[in-house]
mmCIF file of C-alpha atoms in Angstrom:
data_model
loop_
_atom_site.group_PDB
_atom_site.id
_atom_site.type_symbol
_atom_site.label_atom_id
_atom_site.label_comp_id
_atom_site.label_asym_id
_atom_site.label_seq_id
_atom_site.Cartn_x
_atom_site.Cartn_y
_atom_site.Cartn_z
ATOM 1 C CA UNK Z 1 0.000 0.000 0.000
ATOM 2 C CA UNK Z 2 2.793 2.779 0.976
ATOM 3 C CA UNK Z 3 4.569 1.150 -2.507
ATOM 4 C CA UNK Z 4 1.393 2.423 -4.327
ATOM 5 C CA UNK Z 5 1.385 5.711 -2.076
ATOM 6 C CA UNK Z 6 5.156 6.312 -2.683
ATOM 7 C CA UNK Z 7 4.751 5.293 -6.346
ATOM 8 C CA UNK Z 8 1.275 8.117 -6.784
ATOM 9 C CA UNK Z 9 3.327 10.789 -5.733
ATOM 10 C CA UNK Z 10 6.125 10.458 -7.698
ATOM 11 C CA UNK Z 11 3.808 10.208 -10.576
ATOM 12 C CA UNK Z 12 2.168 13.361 -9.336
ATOM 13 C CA UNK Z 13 5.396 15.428 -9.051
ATOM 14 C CA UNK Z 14 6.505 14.465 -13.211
ATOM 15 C CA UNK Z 15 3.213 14.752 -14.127
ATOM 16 C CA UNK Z 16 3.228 18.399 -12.285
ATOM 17 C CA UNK Z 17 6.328 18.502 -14.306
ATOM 18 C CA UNK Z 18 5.042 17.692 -17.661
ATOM 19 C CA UNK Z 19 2.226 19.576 -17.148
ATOM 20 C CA UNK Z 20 3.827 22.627 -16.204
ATOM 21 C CA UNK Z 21 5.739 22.469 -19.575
ATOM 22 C CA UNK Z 22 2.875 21.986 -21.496
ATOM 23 C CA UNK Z 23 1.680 25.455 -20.740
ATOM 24 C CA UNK Z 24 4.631 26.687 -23.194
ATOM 25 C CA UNK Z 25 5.673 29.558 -21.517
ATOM 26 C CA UNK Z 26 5.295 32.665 -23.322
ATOM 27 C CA UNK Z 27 7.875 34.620 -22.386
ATOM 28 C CA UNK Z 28 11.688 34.218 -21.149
ATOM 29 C CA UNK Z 29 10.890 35.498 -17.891
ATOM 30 C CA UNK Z 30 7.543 32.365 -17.383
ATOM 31 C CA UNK Z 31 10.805 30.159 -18.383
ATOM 32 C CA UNK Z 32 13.254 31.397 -16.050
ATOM 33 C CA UNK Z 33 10.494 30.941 -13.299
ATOM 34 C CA UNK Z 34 9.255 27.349 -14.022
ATOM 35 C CA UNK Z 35 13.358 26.275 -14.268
ATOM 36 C CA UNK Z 36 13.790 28.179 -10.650
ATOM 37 C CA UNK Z 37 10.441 26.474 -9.371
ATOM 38 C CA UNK Z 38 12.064 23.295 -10.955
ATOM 39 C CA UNK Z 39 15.135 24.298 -8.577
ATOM 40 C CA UNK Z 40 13.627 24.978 -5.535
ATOM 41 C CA UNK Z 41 11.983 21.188 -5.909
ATOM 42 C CA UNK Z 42 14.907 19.786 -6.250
ATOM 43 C CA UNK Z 43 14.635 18.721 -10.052
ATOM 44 C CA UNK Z 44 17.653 20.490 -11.090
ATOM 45 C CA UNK Z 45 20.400 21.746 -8.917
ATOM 46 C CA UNK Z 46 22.098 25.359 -8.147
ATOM 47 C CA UNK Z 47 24.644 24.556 -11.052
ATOM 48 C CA UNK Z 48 22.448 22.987 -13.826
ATOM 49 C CA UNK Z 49 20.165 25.580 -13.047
ATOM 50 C CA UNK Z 50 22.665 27.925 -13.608
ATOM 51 C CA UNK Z 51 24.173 26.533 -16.418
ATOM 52 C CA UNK Z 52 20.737 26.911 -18.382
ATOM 53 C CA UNK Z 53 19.771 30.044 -17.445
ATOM 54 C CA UNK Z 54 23.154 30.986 -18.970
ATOM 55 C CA UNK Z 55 22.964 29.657 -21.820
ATOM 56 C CA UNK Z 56 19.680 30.803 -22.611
ATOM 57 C CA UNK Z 57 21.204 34.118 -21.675
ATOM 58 C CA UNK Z 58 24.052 34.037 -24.028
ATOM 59 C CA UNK Z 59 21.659 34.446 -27.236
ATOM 60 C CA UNK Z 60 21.079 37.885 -26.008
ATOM 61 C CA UNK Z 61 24.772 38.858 -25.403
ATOM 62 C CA UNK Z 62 26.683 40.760 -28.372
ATOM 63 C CA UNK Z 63 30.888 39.781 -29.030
ATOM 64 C CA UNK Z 64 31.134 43.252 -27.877
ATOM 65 C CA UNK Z 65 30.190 42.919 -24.292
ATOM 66 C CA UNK Z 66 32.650 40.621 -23.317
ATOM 67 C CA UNK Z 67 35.357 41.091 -25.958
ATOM 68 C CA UNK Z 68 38.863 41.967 -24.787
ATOM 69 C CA UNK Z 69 39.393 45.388 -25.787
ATOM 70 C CA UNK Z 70 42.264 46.549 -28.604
ATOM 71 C CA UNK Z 71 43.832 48.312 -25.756
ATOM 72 C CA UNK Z 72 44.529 45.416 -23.862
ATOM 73 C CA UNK Z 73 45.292 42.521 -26.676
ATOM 74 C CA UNK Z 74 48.611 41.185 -26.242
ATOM 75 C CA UNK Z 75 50.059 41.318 -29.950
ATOM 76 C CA UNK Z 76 53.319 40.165 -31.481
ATOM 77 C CA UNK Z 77 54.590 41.447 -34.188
ATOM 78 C CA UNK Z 78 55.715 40.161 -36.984
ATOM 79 C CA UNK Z 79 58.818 41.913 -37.806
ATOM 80 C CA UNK Z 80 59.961 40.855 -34.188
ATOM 81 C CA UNK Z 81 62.633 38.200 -33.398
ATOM 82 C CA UNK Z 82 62.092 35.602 -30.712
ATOM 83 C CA UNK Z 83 64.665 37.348 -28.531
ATOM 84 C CA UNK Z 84 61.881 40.394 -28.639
ATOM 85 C CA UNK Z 85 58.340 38.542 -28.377
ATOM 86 C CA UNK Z 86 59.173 35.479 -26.149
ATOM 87 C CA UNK Z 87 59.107 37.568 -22.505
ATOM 88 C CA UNK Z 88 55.775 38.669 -23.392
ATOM 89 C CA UNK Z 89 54.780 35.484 -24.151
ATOM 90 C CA UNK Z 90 56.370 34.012 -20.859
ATOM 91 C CA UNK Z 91 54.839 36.997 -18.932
ATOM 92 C CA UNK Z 92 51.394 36.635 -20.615
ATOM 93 C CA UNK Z 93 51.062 33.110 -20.319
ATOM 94 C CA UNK Z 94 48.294 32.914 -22.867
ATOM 95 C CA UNK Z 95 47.665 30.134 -25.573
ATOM 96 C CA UNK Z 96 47.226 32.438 -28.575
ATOM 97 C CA UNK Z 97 48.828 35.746 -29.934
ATOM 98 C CA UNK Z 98 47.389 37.789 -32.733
ATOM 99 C CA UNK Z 99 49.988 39.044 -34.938
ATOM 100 C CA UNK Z 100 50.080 42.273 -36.514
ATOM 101 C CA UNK Z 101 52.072 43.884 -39.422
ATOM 102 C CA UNK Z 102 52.557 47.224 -39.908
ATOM 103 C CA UNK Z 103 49.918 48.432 -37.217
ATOM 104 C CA UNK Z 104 46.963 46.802 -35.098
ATOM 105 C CA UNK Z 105 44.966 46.978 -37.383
ATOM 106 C CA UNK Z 106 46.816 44.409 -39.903
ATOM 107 C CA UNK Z 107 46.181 41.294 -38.185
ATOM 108 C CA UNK Z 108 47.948 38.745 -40.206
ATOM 109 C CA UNK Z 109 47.370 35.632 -37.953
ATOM 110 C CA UNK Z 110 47.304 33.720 -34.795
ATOM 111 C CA UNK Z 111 50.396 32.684 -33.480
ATOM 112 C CA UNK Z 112 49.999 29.281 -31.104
ATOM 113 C CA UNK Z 113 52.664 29.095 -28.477
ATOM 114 C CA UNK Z 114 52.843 25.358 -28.999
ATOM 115 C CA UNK Z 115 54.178 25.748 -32.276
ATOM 116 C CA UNK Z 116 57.683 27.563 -30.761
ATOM 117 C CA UNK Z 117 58.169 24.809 -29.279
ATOM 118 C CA UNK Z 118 60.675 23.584 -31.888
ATOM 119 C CA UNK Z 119 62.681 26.729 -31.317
ATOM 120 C CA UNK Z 120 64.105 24.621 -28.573
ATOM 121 C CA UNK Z 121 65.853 21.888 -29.943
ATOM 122 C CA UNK Z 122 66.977 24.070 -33.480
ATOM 123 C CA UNK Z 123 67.787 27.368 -33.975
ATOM 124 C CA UNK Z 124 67.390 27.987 -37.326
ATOM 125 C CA UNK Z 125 69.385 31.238 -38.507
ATOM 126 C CA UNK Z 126 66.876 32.869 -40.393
ATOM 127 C CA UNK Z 127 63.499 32.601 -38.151
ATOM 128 C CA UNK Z 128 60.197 32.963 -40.129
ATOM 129 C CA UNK Z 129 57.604 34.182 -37.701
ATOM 130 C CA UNK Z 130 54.760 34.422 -40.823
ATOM 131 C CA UNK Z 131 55.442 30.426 -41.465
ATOM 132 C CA UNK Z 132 53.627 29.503 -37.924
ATOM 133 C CA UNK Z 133 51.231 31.390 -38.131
ATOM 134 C CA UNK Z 134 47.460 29.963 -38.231
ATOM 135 C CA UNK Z 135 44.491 31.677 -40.033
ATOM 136 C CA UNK Z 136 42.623 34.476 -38.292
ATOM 137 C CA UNK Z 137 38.752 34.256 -37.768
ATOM 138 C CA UNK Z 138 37.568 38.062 -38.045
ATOM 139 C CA UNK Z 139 34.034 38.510 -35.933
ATOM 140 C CA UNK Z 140 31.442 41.519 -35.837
ATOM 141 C CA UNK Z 141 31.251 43.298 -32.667
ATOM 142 C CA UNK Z 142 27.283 42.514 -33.060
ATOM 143 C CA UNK Z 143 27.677 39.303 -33.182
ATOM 144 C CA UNK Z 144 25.359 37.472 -30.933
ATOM 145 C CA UNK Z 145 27.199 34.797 -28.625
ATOM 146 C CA UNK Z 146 25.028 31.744 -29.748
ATOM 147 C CA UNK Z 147 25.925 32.255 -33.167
ATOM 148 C CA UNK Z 148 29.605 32.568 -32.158
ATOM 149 C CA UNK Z 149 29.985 29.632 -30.261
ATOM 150 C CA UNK Z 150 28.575 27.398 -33.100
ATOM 151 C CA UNK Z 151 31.434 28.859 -35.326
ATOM 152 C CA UNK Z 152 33.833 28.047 -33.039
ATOM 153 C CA UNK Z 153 32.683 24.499 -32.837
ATOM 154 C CA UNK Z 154 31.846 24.009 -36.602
ATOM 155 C CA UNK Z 155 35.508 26.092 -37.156
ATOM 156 C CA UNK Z 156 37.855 24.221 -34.091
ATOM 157 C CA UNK Z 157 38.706 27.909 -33.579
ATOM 158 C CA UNK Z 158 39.648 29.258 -30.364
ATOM 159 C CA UNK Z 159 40.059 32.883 -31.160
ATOM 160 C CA UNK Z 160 38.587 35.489 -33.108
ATOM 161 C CA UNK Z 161 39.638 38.922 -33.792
ATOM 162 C CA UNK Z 162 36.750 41.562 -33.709
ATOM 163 C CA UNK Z 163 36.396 44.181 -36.013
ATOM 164 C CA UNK Z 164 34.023 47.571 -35.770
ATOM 165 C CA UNK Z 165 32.010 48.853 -38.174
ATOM 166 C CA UNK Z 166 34.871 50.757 -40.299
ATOM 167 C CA UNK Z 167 36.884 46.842 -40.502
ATOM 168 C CA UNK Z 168 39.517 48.201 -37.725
ATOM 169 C CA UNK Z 169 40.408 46.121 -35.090
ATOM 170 C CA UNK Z 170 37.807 46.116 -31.848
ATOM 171 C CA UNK Z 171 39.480 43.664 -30.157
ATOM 172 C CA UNK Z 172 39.530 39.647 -29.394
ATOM 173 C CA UNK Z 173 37.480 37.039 -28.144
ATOM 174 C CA UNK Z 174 37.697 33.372 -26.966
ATOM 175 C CA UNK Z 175 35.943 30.524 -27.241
ATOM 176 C CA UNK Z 176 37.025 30.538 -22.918
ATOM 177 C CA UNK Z 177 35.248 33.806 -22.441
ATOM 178 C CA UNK Z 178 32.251 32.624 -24.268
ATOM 179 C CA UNK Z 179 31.750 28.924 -22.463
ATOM 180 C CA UNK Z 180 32.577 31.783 -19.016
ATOM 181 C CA UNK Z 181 29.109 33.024 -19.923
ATOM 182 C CA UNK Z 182 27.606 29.656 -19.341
ATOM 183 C CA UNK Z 183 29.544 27.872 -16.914
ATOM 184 C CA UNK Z 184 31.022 30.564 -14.784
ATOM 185 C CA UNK Z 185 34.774 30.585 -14.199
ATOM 186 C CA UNK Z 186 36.941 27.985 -15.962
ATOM 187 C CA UNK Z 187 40.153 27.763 -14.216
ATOM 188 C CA UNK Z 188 43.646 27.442 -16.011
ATOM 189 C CA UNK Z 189 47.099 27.374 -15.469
ATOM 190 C CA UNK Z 190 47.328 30.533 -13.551
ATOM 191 C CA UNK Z 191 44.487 29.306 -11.038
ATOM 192 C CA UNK Z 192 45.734 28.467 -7.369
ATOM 193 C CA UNK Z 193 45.227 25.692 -5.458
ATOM 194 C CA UNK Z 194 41.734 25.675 -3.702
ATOM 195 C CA UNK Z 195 43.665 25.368 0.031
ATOM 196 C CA UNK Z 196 46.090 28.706 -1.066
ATOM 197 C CA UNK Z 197 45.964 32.176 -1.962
ATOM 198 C CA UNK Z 198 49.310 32.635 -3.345
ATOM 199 C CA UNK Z 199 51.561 30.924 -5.802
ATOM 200 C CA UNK Z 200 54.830 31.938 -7.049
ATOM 201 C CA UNK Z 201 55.974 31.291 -10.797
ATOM 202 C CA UNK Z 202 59.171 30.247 -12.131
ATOM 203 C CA UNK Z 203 59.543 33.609 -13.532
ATOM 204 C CA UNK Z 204 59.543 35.184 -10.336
ATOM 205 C CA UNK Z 205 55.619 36.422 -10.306
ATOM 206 C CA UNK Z 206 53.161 36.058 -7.876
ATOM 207 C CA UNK Z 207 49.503 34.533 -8.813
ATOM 208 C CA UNK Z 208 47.322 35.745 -6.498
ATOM 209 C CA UNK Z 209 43.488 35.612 -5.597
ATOM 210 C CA UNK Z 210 41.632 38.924 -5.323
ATOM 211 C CA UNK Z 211 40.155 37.125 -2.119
ATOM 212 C CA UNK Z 212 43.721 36.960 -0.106
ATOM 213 C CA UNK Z 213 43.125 38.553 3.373
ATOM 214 C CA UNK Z 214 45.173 42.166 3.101
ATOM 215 C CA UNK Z 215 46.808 41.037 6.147
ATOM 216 C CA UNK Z 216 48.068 37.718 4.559
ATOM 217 C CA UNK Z 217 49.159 39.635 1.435
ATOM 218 C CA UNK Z 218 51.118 42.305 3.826
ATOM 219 C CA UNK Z 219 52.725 39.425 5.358
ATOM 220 C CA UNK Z 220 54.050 37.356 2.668
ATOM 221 C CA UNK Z 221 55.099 40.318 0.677
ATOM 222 C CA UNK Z 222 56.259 42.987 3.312
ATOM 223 C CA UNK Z 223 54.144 45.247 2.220
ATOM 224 C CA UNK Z 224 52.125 47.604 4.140
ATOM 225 C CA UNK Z 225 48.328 47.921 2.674
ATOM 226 C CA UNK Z 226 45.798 49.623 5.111
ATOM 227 C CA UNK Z 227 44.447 46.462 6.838
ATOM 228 C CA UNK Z 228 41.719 49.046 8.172
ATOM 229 C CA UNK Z 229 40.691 50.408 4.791
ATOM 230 C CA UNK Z 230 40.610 46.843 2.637
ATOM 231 C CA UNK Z 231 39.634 43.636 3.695
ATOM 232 C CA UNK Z 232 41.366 41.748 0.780
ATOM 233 C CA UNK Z 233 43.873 43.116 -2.082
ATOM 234 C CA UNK Z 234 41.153 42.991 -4.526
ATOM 235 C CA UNK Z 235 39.662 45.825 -2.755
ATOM 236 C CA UNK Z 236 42.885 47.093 -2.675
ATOM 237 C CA UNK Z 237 43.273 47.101 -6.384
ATOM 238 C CA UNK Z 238 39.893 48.204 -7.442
ATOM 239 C CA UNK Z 239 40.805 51.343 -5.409
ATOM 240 C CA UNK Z 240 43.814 52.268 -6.691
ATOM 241 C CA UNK Z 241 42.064 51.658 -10.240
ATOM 242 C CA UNK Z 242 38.669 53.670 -9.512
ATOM 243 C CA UNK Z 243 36.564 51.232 -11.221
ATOM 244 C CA UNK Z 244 36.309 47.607 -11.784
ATOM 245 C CA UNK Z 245 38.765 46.512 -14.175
ATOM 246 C CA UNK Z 246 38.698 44.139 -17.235
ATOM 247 C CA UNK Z 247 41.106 41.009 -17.854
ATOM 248 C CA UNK Z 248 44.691 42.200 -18.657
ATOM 249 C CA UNK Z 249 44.499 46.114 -17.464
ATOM 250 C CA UNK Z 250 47.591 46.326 -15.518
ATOM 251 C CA UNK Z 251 48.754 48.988 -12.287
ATOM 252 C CA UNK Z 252 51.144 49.670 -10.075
ATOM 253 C CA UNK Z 253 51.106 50.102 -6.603
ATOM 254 C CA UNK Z 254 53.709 50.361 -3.943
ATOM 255 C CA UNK Z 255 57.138 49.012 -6.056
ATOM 256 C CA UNK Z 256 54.248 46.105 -7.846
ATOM 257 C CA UNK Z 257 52.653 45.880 -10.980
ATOM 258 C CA UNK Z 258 49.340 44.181 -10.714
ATOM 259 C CA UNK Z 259 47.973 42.367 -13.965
ATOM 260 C CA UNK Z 260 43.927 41.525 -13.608
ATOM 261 C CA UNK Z 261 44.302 37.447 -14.805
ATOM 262 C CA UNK Z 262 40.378 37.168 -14.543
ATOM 263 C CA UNK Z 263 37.628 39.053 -13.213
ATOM 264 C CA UNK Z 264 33.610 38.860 -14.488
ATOM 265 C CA UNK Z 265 30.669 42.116 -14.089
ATOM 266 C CA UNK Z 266 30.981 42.265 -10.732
ATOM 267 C CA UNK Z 267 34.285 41.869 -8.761
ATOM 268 C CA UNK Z 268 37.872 40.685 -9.105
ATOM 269 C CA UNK Z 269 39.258 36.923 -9.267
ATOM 270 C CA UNK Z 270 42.903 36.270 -9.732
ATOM 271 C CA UNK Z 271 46.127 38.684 -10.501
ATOM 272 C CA UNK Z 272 49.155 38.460 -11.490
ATOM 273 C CA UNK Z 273 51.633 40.396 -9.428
ATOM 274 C CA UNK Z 274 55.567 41.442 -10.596
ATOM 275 C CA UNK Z 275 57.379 42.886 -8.247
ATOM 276 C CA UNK Z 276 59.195 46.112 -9.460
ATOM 277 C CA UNK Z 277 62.394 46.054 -7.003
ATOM 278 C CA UNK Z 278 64.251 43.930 -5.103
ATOM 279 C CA UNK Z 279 62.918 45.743 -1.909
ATOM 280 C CA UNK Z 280 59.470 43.865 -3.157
ATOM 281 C CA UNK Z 281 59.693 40.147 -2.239
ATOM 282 C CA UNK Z 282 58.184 37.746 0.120
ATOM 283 C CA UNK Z 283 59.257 37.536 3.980
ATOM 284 C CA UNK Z 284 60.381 33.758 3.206
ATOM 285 C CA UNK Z 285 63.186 35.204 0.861
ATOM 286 C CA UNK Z 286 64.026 38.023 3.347
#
């Protein structure tokens, strides 16, 4: 009897379920509420929920709202020898480099990092930058980031160079900041570990979260942040910058040079910190 009980109400909740479907919603917002109504019964978690809202979302986001601005690309050029573009490829850290010709404007192609690779074992005496290069996809700053993301799938493209409306260069996208829109946060190489707020690079950089205590920061670096002002050197940062900065806009504060690594609409994640002197440098090396 409780078997037939048990069994009638299960029934009762898909058939709520189906049922509640059936209406069709007529508008985004009656879809967004039956998925949250879904959520708060426990038919789709906090993350699947917001997975789908996102990418429902993404069909009314433009390349240009989450593009990486011209100002802050990281380009090579082409006349350059490896001597002159490799330490901003170490210090960058990135996957991809556009690279230009004669201006920014004259994007010739996407350099992968992968393919310097060989550079290791031969040194060849006349060095060819134009030879590694990969095709460039060139994107509309309208276009919508549905419509993208298909293209980068149908294309096995990662990157795509945006262009305005008079064909000059807007700025870059990837594939990374377009799943970002869906699935939040994708962590890379840069990321720390979950248990840490600070890990130092062969290079002699500093990742660091956004969320490190001020306190924690002041002690590993010697540095001397207003503990009273900030809570964590994020809020440090976004001070010193007066707004909330975008991936890759760099300052420097107190003898550092602070790199944003990865931040979203509404508050920093992860920088990348270089210290400036030898005066700058954490209280396990002094």
């Amino acid at each position: 009897m409780s078997e037939d009980n048990s069994s009638s109400g299960h029934k009762s909740w898909l058939e709520k379920l189906a049922q509640a479907f059936a209406q069709e919603p007529k508008t985004r917002q009656e879809l967004f509420e039956l998925l949250r109504e879904a959520n708060r019964n426990k038919l789709l978690d906090n993350d699947a929920l917001a997975i789908v809202e996102g990418a429902i979302q993404i069909a009314d986001l433009q390349v240009r709202d989450i593009m990486i601005p011209r100002s802050q690309m990281i380009s090579i050029k082409a006349c350059q020898s490896p001597e002159e573009f490799l330490p901003a490829i170490i210090d960058a850290a990135h996957s991809r480099y556009p690279v230009i010709g004669e201006n920014n404007d004259e994007v010739l192609g996407i350099l992968l990092a992968k393919d310097l690779l060989p550079l290791i074992l031969k040194k060849e005496e006349q060095f060819d930058l134009r030879s590694l290069l990969r095709p460039c996809n060139f994107v509309p700053e309208s276009k919508r980031l549905n419509v993208l993301l298909k293209e980068f799938r149908a294309n096995h493209n990662h990157m795509a160079v945006v262009i305005d409306e008079y064909g000059g260069v807007a700025g870059l996208v990837t594939i990374e900041d377009v799943l970002e829109q869906i699935v939040g946060d994708i962590e890379d190489e840069h990321d720390v570990e979950e248990d840490s707020y600070i890990r130092t690079l062969p290079t002699g950089d500093y990742i660091v979260k956004a969320l490190t205590p001020v306190d924690d920061f002041n002690d590993f670096f010697n540095s001397g942040f207003s503990e009273d002002e900030f809570d964590t050197i994020g809020g440090v940062v976004m001070s010193a910058f007066g707004h909330l900065p975008k991936r890759n806009e760099t300052i420097e504060i107190d003898r550092m040079r602070f790199r944003v690594l990865n931040a979203d609409s509404r508050r920093l994640h992860l920088l990348r910190i270089t210290p400036l002197d030898k005066k700058t440098k954490h209280s396990s090396s002094s």
